[in-house]
PDB file of C-alpha atoms in Angstrom:
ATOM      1  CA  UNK B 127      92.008  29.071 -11.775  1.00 86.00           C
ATOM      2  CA  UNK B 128      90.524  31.290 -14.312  1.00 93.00           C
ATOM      3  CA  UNK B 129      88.455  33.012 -12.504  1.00 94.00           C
ATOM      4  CA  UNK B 130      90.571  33.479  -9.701  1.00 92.00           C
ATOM      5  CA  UNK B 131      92.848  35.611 -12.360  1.00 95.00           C
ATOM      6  CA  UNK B 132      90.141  37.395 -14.018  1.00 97.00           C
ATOM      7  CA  UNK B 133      89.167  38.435 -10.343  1.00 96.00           C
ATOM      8  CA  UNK B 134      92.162  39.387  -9.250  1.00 97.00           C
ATOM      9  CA  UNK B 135      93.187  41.223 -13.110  1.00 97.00           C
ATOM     10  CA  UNK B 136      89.882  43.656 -11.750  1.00 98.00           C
ATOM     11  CA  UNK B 137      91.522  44.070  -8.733  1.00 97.00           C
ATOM     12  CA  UNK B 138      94.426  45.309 -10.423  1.00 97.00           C
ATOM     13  CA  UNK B 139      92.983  47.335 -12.296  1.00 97.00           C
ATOM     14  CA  UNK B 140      90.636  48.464 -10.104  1.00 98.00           C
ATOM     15  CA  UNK B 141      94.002  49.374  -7.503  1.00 96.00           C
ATOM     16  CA  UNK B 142      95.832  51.070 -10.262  1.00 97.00           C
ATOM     17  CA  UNK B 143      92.943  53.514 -10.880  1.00 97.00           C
ATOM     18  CA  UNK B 144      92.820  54.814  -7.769  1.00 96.00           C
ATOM     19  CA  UNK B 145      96.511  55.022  -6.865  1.00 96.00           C
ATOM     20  CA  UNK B 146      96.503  56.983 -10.625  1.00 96.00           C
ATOM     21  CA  UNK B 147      93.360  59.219  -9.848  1.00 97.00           C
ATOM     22  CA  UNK B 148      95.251  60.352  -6.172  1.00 97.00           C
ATOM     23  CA  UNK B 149      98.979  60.674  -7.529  1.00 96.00           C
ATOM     24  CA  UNK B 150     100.723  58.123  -5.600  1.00 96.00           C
ATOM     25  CA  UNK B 151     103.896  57.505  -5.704  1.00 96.00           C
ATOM     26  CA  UNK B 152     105.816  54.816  -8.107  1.00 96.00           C
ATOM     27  CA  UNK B 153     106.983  53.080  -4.712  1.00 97.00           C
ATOM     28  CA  UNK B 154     103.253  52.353  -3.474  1.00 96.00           C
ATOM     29  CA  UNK B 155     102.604  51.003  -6.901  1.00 96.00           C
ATOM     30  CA  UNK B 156     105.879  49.146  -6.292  1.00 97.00           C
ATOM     31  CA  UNK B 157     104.107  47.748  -3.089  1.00 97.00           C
ATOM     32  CA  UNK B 158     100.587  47.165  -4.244  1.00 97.00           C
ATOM     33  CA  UNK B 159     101.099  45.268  -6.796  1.00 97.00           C
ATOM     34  CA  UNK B 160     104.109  43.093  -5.389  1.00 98.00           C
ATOM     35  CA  UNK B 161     101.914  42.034  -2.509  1.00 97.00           C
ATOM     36  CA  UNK B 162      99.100  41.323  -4.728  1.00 97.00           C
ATOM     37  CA  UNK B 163     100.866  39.134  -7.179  1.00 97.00           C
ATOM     38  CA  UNK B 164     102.463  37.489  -3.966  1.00 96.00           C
ATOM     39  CA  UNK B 165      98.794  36.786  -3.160  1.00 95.00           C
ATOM     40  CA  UNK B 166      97.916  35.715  -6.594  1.00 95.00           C
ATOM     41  CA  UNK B 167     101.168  33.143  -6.324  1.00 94.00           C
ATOM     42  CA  UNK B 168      99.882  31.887  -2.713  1.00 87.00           C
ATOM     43  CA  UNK B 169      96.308  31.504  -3.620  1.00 88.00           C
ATOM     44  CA  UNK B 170      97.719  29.556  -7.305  1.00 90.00           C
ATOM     45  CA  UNK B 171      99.513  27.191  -5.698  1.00 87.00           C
ATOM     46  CA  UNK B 172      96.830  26.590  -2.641  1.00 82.00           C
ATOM     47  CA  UNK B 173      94.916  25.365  -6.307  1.00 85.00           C
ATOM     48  CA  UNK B 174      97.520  23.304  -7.392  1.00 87.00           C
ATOM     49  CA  UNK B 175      99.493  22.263  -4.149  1.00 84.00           C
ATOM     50  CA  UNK B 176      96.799  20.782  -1.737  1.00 79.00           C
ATOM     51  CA  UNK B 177      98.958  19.884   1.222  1.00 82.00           C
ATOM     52  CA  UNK B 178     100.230  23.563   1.884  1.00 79.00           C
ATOM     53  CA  UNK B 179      99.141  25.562   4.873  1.00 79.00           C
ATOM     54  CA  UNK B 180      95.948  26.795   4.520  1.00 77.00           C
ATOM     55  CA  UNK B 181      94.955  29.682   6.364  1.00 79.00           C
ATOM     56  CA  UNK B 182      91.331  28.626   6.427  1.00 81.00           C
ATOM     57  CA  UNK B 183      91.784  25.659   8.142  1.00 80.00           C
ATOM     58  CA  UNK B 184      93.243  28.037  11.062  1.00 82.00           C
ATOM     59  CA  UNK B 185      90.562  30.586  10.869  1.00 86.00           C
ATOM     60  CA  UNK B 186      87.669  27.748  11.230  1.00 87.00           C
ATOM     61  CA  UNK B 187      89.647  26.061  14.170  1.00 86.00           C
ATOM     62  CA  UNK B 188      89.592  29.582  15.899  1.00 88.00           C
ATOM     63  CA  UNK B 189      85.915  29.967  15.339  1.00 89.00           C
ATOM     64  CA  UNK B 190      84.429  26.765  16.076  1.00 87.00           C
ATOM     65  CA  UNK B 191      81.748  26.879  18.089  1.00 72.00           C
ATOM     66  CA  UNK B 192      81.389  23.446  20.055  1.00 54.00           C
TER      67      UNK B 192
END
């Protein structure tokens, strides 16, 4: 879970570099980082919570190769 946070703590920083170096706006800072701490949330409680949804289980079903 750790690492998971650290990578997604460069990410953020990372994100707000660039949306500082090409003046965005406050709203699209708003965005990014809402949607990436609703990512961080989902991707926590996949950790914790083994019997949610997993969206890999969908993407290997589609791309099985009998």
């Amino acid at each position: 879970m750790m690492l998971v946070t650290a990578g997604y703590a460069v990410i953020a920083v990372m994100e707000w570099l660039y949306l500082k170096r090409r003046n965005r706006k406050r709203r699209t800072f708003a965005v990014v980082f809402i949607f990436m701490g609703l990512t961080w949330l989902y991707n926590m409680s996949l950790l914790l919570f083994k019997h949610l949804p997993n969206p890999n289980r969908l993407i290997e079903y589609l791309f099985q190769i009998s």
